[in-house]
Short mmCIF file of C-alpha atoms in Angstrom, two decimals:
data_model
loop_
_atom_site.label_atom_id
_atom_site.label_comp_id
_atom_site.label_asym_id
_atom_site.label_seq_id
_atom_site.Cartn_x
_atom_site.Cartn_y
_atom_site.Cartn_z
CA MET A 1 -22.35 73.96 -54.84
CA ILE A 2 -22.26 71.23 -57.41
CA SER A 3 -20.49 73.40 -59.93
CA SER A 4 -17.60 74.17 -57.30
CA MET A 5 -17.21 70.40 -56.69
CA GLU A 6 -16.95 69.67 -60.43
CA ILE A 7 -14.55 72.33 -60.89
CA GLN A 8 -12.36 71.19 -58.03
CA ASN A 9 -12.48 67.52 -59.23
CA THR A 10 -11.45 68.49 -62.70
CA ILE A 11 -8.60 70.40 -61.39
CA LEU A 12 -7.57 67.42 -59.23
CA ARG A 13 -7.53 65.37 -62.57
CA ILE A 14 -4.67 67.35 -63.94
CA ALA A 15 -1.65 65.21 -63.67
CA PRO A 16 2.10 65.92 -64.01
CA LEU A 17 3.67 65.39 -67.38
CA ASP A 18 5.02 61.95 -68.27
CA GLU A 19 8.81 62.48 -67.35
CA ALA A 20 9.96 59.12 -68.61
CA ALA A 21 8.40 59.82 -71.95
CA MET A 22 9.97 63.33 -72.03
CA ALA A 23 13.37 61.84 -71.10
CA ALA A 24 13.06 59.04 -74.05
CA ALA A 25 11.87 61.84 -76.34
CA GLN A 26 14.98 64.29 -75.55
CA ALA A 27 17.27 61.23 -76.11
CA ARG A 28 15.88 60.62 -79.43
CA LEU A 29 16.24 64.35 -80.44
CA ASP A 30 19.71 64.26 -79.19
CA ALA A 31 20.50 61.43 -81.41
CA LEU A 32 19.13 63.25 -84.58
CA VAL A 33 21.47 64.23 -87.26
CA LYS A 34 21.98 67.71 -86.30
CA PRO A 35 23.87 69.77 -83.71
CA PRO A 36 22.20 69.32 -80.15
CA GLY A 37 19.20 71.79 -79.57
CA SER A 38 19.71 73.23 -83.15
CA LEU A 39 16.00 73.03 -83.64
CA GLY A 40 15.15 75.13 -80.81
CA ASP A 41 11.71 75.43 -79.68
CA LEU A 42 10.53 72.68 -82.03
CA GLU A 43 12.58 70.26 -79.94
CA ARG A 44 10.97 71.72 -76.78
CA TYR A 45 7.55 71.26 -78.04
CA ALA A 46 8.28 67.65 -79.08
CA VAL A 47 9.44 66.84 -75.64
CA ARG A 48 6.38 68.51 -73.96
CA LEU A 49 3.91 66.79 -76.41
CA ALA A 50 5.69 63.55 -75.35
CA GLY A 51 5.11 64.40 -71.66
CA ILE A 52 1.21 65.14 -72.42
CA TYR A 53 0.60 62.21 -74.50
CA GLY A 54 3.12 59.67 -73.34
CA GLN A 55 4.94 59.65 -76.66
CA VAL A 56 5.57 62.27 -79.55
CA PRO A 57 2.50 61.60 -82.09
CA GLN A 58 3.02 61.48 -85.71
CA ALA A 59 1.01 64.83 -85.70
CA THR A 60 -1.36 66.58 -83.38
CA GLY A 61 -4.38 65.07 -85.28
CA ARG A 62 -7.83 66.32 -85.05
CA ARG A 63 -7.78 69.68 -83.40
CA ALA A 64 -10.47 72.21 -82.81
CA ILE A 65 -10.67 75.92 -81.73
CA LEU A 66 -13.24 76.48 -79.15
CA VAL A 67 -14.65 80.04 -79.42
CA PHE A 68 -16.63 81.53 -76.65
CA SER A 69 -19.05 84.62 -77.46
CA ALA A 70 -20.35 86.78 -74.66
CA ASP A 71 -21.46 90.44 -74.35
CA ASN A 72 -20.06 92.99 -71.88
CA GLY A 73 -22.01 95.59 -70.04
CA VAL A 74 -19.00 98.00 -69.87
CA CYS A 75 -19.87 98.69 -73.48
CA ALA A 76 -22.38 101.23 -72.04
CA GLU A 77 -19.48 103.42 -71.39
CA GLY A 78 -18.88 103.85 -75.02
CA ILE A 79 -15.35 102.05 -75.09
CA GLY A 80 -16.23 99.48 -77.75
CA SER A 81 -14.62 99.89 -81.14
CA ALA A 82 -17.87 98.30 -82.78
CA PRO A 83 -21.56 98.07 -82.04
CA GLN A 84 -22.40 95.19 -79.59
CA SER A 85 -24.46 93.64 -82.49
CA VAL A 86 -21.11 92.55 -83.96
CA THR A 87 -20.73 89.94 -81.30
CA ALA A 88 -23.89 88.21 -82.52
CA ALA A 89 -23.16 88.67 -86.02
CA GLN A 90 -19.63 87.37 -85.99
CA THR A 91 -20.80 84.19 -83.83
CA VAL A 92 -22.78 83.17 -86.74
CA ASN A 93 -19.99 83.96 -89.22
CA PHE A 94 -17.79 81.75 -87.21
CA VAL A 95 -19.92 78.72 -88.07
CA ARG A 96 -19.97 79.83 -91.66
CA GLY A 97 -16.29 79.78 -91.51
CA VAL A 98 -15.91 83.30 -93.18
CA THR A 99 -14.04 85.09 -90.20
CA GLY A 100 -10.28 85.47 -89.69
CA VAL A 101 -10.08 82.31 -87.48
CA GLY A 102 -12.35 80.69 -89.89
CA ALA A 103 -9.99 81.32 -92.87
CA LEU A 104 -6.89 80.16 -90.96
CA ALA A 105 -8.65 77.22 -89.44
CA GLY A 106 -9.62 76.05 -92.92
CA ALA A 107 -6.22 76.36 -94.26
CA THR A 108 -4.80 74.21 -91.49
CA ASN A 109 -7.51 71.44 -91.19
CA THR A 110 -8.86 72.72 -87.72
CA GLU A 111 -12.20 72.65 -86.63
CA VAL A 112 -14.08 75.57 -85.16
CA TRP A 113 -16.57 74.96 -82.25
CA VAL A 114 -18.75 77.98 -81.27
CA ALA A 115 -20.52 78.53 -77.96
CA ASP A 116 -22.74 81.17 -76.67
CA VAL A 117 -21.95 81.80 -72.91
CA GLY A 118 -23.61 85.07 -72.54
CA MET A 119 -24.58 87.21 -75.56
CA LEU A 120 -27.22 89.79 -75.02
CA ALA A 121 -29.85 87.65 -77.02
CA PRO A 122 -29.50 84.10 -77.97
CA VAL A 123 -28.54 83.18 -81.35
CA ARG A 124 -30.43 80.35 -82.97
CA TYR A 125 -28.23 79.20 -85.70
CA PRO A 126 -27.16 75.68 -86.39
CA GLY A 127 -23.80 75.00 -85.14
CA VAL A 128 -23.76 77.44 -82.22
CA ARG A 129 -23.90 75.65 -78.87
CA ASN A 130 -26.22 77.10 -76.20
CA LEU A 131 -24.07 77.48 -72.90
CA ARG A 132 -25.62 80.79 -71.79
CA VAL A 133 -24.97 81.72 -68.28
CA ARG A 134 -26.78 85.03 -68.39
CA ALA A 135 -27.64 87.76 -71.03
CA GLY A 136 -24.35 89.87 -70.88
CA THR A 137 -22.47 90.99 -67.97
CA GLY A 138 -22.80 94.04 -65.69
CA ASN A 139 -20.97 97.27 -66.33
CA ILE A 140 -17.79 96.83 -64.25
CA ARG A 141 -17.33 100.42 -63.89
CA VAL A 142 -20.41 100.52 -61.39
CA GLU A 143 -21.27 97.02 -60.52
CA ASP A 144 -19.88 93.44 -60.42
CA ALA A 145 -19.74 91.80 -63.96
CA MET A 146 -21.59 88.79 -62.37
CA THR A 147 -22.23 86.73 -59.37
CA ARG A 148 -19.62 84.38 -58.06
CA GLN A 149 -21.89 81.50 -58.91
CA GLU A 150 -22.25 82.77 -62.49
CA ALA A 151 -18.35 82.93 -62.96
CA LYS A 152 -18.14 79.32 -61.70
CA THR A 153 -20.92 78.25 -64.17
CA ALA A 154 -19.01 79.83 -66.97
CA VAL A 155 -15.76 78.24 -66.03
CA LEU A 156 -17.62 74.86 -65.86
CA ALA A 157 -19.07 75.45 -69.18
CA GLY A 158 -15.56 75.85 -70.74
CA MET A 159 -14.24 72.90 -68.83
CA ARG A 160 -17.04 70.60 -70.12
CA LEU A 161 -16.69 71.68 -73.82
CA ALA A 162 -12.92 71.00 -73.64
CA ARG A 163 -13.68 67.59 -72.19
CA GLU A 164 -16.37 66.98 -74.70
CA ALA A 165 -14.01 67.71 -77.49
CA ALA A 166 -11.28 65.27 -75.93
CA ALA A 167 -13.90 62.61 -75.60
CA ALA A 168 -15.00 63.05 -79.31
CA GLY A 169 -11.33 62.34 -80.37
CA VAL A 170 -10.01 65.87 -80.60
CA ARG A 171 -6.20 65.75 -79.75
CA ALA A 172 -5.57 69.53 -79.25
CA ILE A 173 -7.77 72.49 -78.79
CA GLY A 174 -7.17 76.25 -79.32
CA VAL A 175 -9.09 78.71 -77.34
CA GLY A 176 -10.89 81.89 -78.80
CA GLU A 177 -13.51 84.48 -77.89
CA MET A 178 -15.84 87.04 -79.51
CA GLY A 179 -17.20 89.93 -77.36
CA ILE A 180 -17.06 93.57 -78.08
CA GLY A 181 -15.48 95.20 -75.05
CA ASN A 182 -13.43 92.36 -73.64
CA THR A 183 -10.11 93.98 -74.02
CA THR A 184 -11.36 96.34 -71.33
CA THR A 185 -12.48 93.44 -69.06
CA SER A 186 -9.17 91.41 -69.69
CA THR A 187 -7.11 94.56 -68.77
CA ALA A 188 -8.97 95.02 -65.56
CA VAL A 189 -8.64 91.17 -64.62
CA LEU A 190 -4.93 91.33 -65.51
CA SER A 191 -4.25 94.38 -63.42
CA ALA A 192 -6.10 92.88 -60.52
CA LEU A 193 -4.25 89.58 -60.93
CA THR A 194 -0.69 91.15 -61.09
CA GLY A 195 -1.00 94.58 -59.48
CA GLU A 196 0.13 96.33 -62.49
CA ASP A 197 -0.87 99.73 -63.38
CA SER A 198 -3.95 99.45 -65.62
CA ASP A 199 -3.07 102.60 -67.56
CA ARG A 200 0.16 100.86 -68.63
CA LEU A 201 -1.85 97.87 -69.86
CA THR A 202 -4.59 99.59 -71.67
CA GLY A 203 -4.47 99.48 -75.47
CA MET A 204 -6.45 100.43 -78.45
CA GLY A 205 -8.68 97.39 -78.50
CA GLY A 206 -10.29 96.82 -81.81
CA GLY A 207 -9.10 100.28 -82.94
CA LEU A 208 -9.90 103.06 -80.59
CA GLY A 209 -8.54 106.56 -81.19
CA GLU A 210 -6.77 108.61 -78.58
CA ARG A 211 -9.93 110.06 -77.22
CA LEU A 212 -11.76 106.85 -76.33
CA GLN A 213 -8.60 105.33 -75.16
CA ALA A 214 -8.44 107.86 -72.41
CA VAL A 215 -12.11 106.86 -71.67
CA LYS A 216 -11.14 103.35 -71.68
CA ARG A 217 -8.37 103.97 -69.12
CA ALA A 218 -10.52 105.94 -66.72
CA VAL A 219 -13.20 103.29 -66.97
CA ILE A 220 -10.85 100.48 -65.94
CA ARG A 221 -9.40 102.60 -63.17
CA ASP A 222 -12.87 103.20 -61.74
CA ALA A 223 -13.83 99.44 -62.06
CA LEU A 224 -10.69 98.55 -60.12
CA ALA A 225 -11.31 101.06 -57.51
CA ARG A 226 -14.78 99.94 -57.14
CA ALA A 227 -14.18 96.35 -57.10
CA GLN A 228 -11.28 96.23 -54.67
CA ALA A 229 -10.61 92.61 -55.88
CA ASP A 230 -8.30 90.22 -54.04
CA ALA A 231 -5.53 88.77 -56.33
CA SER A 232 -5.48 85.72 -54.39
CA ASP A 233 -9.28 85.01 -55.07
CA VAL A 234 -9.34 84.37 -58.68
CA MET A 235 -13.14 83.56 -58.96
CA GLY A 236 -13.65 86.93 -57.08
CA VAL A 237 -11.55 88.85 -59.65
CA LEU A 238 -13.43 87.16 -62.52
CA SER A 239 -16.88 87.78 -61.05
CA LYS A 240 -16.01 91.31 -60.27
CA LEU A 241 -14.14 92.67 -63.24
CA GLY A 242 -14.28 89.68 -65.90
CA GLY A 243 -16.39 88.45 -68.77
CA LEU A 244 -18.28 85.39 -69.26
CA ASP A 245 -16.01 84.58 -72.20
CA ILE A 246 -12.89 84.81 -70.03
CA CYS A 247 -14.34 82.61 -67.50
CA ALA A 248 -15.27 80.06 -70.01
CA MET A 249 -11.83 80.26 -71.68
CA ALA A 250 -10.15 79.76 -68.27
CA GLY A 251 -12.23 76.68 -67.86
CA ALA A 252 -11.48 75.29 -71.35
CA TYR A 253 -7.69 75.51 -70.51
CA LEU A 254 -8.35 73.52 -67.22
CA GLY A 255 -10.74 70.98 -69.01
CA ALA A 256 -8.00 70.34 -71.64
CA ALA A 257 -5.23 69.67 -69.09
CA SER A 258 -7.44 67.29 -67.15
CA ALA A 259 -8.09 65.37 -70.34
CA ARG A 260 -4.31 65.40 -71.18
CA ILE A 261 -4.41 67.29 -74.33
CA PRO A 262 -2.58 70.36 -75.13
CA ALA A 263 -4.30 73.79 -75.32
CA VAL A 264 -3.07 76.69 -77.46
CA ILE A 265 -3.58 80.29 -76.28
CA ASP A 266 -4.46 82.94 -78.96
CA GLY A 267 -3.54 86.54 -77.99
CA TYR A 268 -4.09 89.12 -75.12
CA ILE A 269 -7.69 88.03 -73.95
CA GLY A 270 -6.57 84.29 -74.22
CA CYS A 271 -3.32 85.25 -72.03
CA VAL A 272 -5.37 86.69 -69.43
CA ALA A 273 -7.73 83.79 -69.16
CA ALA A 274 -4.79 81.38 -69.22
CA LEU A 275 -3.34 83.30 -66.33
CA ALA A 276 -6.50 83.01 -64.40
CA ALA A 277 -6.61 79.20 -65.16
CA VAL A 278 -2.85 78.71 -64.02
CA ARG A 279 -3.67 80.84 -60.84
CA LEU A 280 -6.48 78.39 -60.05
CA ALA A 281 -4.50 75.31 -61.01
CA PRO A 282 -0.69 75.71 -61.62
CA GLU A 283 -0.25 72.28 -62.79
CA ALA A 284 -2.28 73.36 -65.96
CA LYS A 285 0.51 75.56 -67.27
CA ALA A 286 2.45 72.40 -68.61
CA TYR A 287 -0.29 71.82 -71.06
CA LEU A 288 -0.42 75.47 -72.55
CA PHE A 289 1.21 76.61 -75.61
CA ALA A 290 1.28 80.35 -76.41
CA SER A 291 0.93 81.13 -80.05
CA HIS A 292 1.85 84.82 -80.65
CA VAL A 293 2.62 88.09 -78.86
CA SER A 294 -0.31 90.21 -79.43
CA GLU A 295 -0.14 93.93 -80.16
CA GLU A 296 -2.02 95.00 -77.06
CA PRO A 297 0.51 96.51 -74.61
CA GLY A 298 -0.69 94.22 -71.77
CA ALA A 299 -0.01 91.01 -73.75
CA ALA A 300 3.79 90.54 -73.09
CA LEU A 301 3.27 91.30 -69.49
CA ALA A 302 0.49 88.61 -69.29
CA LEU A 303 2.80 86.08 -70.98
CA GLU A 304 5.65 86.98 -68.55
CA ALA A 305 3.16 86.49 -65.57
CA LEU A 306 2.32 82.96 -67.12
CA GLY A 307 6.05 82.30 -67.57
CA LEU A 308 5.46 81.46 -71.23
CA GLU A 309 7.00 82.35 -74.60
CA ALA A 310 5.27 82.95 -77.88
CA PRO A 311 7.03 82.12 -80.95
CA LEU A 312 5.26 84.29 -83.21
CA ARG A 313 5.42 87.96 -83.64
CA LEU A 314 2.88 88.89 -86.44
CA ARG A 315 1.43 92.09 -85.11
CA LEU A 316 -1.93 90.15 -84.74
CA ARG A 317 -4.68 91.83 -82.67
CA LEU A 318 -7.78 90.06 -84.04
CA GLY A 319 -8.73 87.67 -81.34
CA GLU A 320 -11.14 85.07 -82.14
CA GLY A 321 -8.57 82.24 -81.71
CA SER A 322 -6.94 83.39 -84.82
CA GLY A 323 -3.37 82.51 -83.66
CA CYS A 324 -3.93 78.86 -82.82
CA PRO A 325 -4.10 77.46 -86.10
CA LEU A 326 -0.67 78.95 -86.72
CA LEU A 327 0.65 77.33 -83.72
CA PHE A 328 -0.85 73.74 -84.51
CA SER A 329 1.28 73.90 -87.73
CA LEU A 330 4.51 74.50 -85.47
CA LEU A 331 3.36 71.70 -83.26
CA ASP A 332 2.92 69.44 -86.42
CA ALA A 333 6.33 70.48 -87.50
CA ALA A 334 7.81 69.47 -84.24
CA CYS A 335 6.32 65.95 -84.55
CA ALA A 336 7.56 65.67 -88.20
CA VAL A 337 11.16 66.59 -87.12
CA TYR A 338 10.94 63.77 -84.31
CA HIS A 339 9.66 61.07 -86.54
CA LYS A 340 11.22 61.79 -89.93
CA MET A 341 14.81 63.08 -89.30
CA ALA A 342 17.34 60.23 -89.27
CA THR A 343 19.63 59.52 -86.36
CA PHE A 344 23.50 59.90 -86.82
CA GLU A 345 23.62 56.12 -87.06
CA GLU A 346 20.74 55.91 -89.69
CA ALA A 347 22.62 58.60 -91.65
CA ARG A 348 25.84 56.73 -91.30
CA ILE A 349 27.50 59.74 -89.91
CA ASP A 350 29.86 59.61 -86.98
CA PRO A 351 28.79 61.95 -84.38
CA GLY A 352 32.10 62.33 -82.97
CA TYR A 353 32.76 65.80 -84.34
CA LEU A 354 30.10 67.11 -82.00
CA GLU A 355 32.32 66.60 -79.07
CA LYS A 356 34.66 69.20 -80.02
CA LEU A 357 31.62 71.66 -80.54
CA LYS A 358 30.39 70.74 -77.03
CA ARG A 359 33.93 71.45 -75.54
#
């Protein structure tokens, strides 16, 4: 299949980080007028940005959050916290800039790119990209979410949009989603990929009460029993249990890595999609930055499975990519520290006292 070839070729383009640039960045950070390592993660971010770009930039520059919208057939089981019509309505509102991610993006000079990868009905509104694969997914409790080929097509759509952004001059992307019911599909995918008990991972989503949360747990258990997905077959897991939004998000992470730009993960759904991407291409992990620990119970486990730490604990559980603009600000702060702090020599301070601290 052509899409399989393009996906594989994109993965093969993901290169290791520039070790020489990282070593040079670390040497400068160690020479800045501060105790070594005292700026913690900001220093680690600067080093990783050097590895990605070949040098630490003055700032991340132009950045965009790619939001993928899709509907989920599992909503037929009554586990959505809102009617499915909200998916389409919010997709339009993303373009209008009046959603949570829109407000945060506006406050941090971040663009929002919106794509329909599989809503129930197409939305014809200026600014909504038509990347539709199919009209929603199947109900994972009783059938596969999509065919394997459809999963690949959705992954490819995300890859292409990330690469399009990079070609247009975007220097860092965030990845977001919109789709009522997608914490259910995410939990099923996470359980299948990690082997963790799905009951332990199942949260309240957009605001379910205890009764519906119990239904949600049962739906996910039934979906996993039906699918019998093989954790080593990521495309199989995505096609049987996932969502078109999750597939496209995984593709966007891979597309960004292949274009040598950083990609920021939002919350729970973003972490699950990132885990799928890293299972497909372990080299992509070096290009990923987690933003926050979601309130969803599976979020911490997804981050652990990824081997990433998220710096922010703000009790967020909105989704949409809303954590990404906040992390962009931290990346810019890392760049500012690197370029604007003086070295010991420039500050005319003898760093000899640090030897005692080191001992």
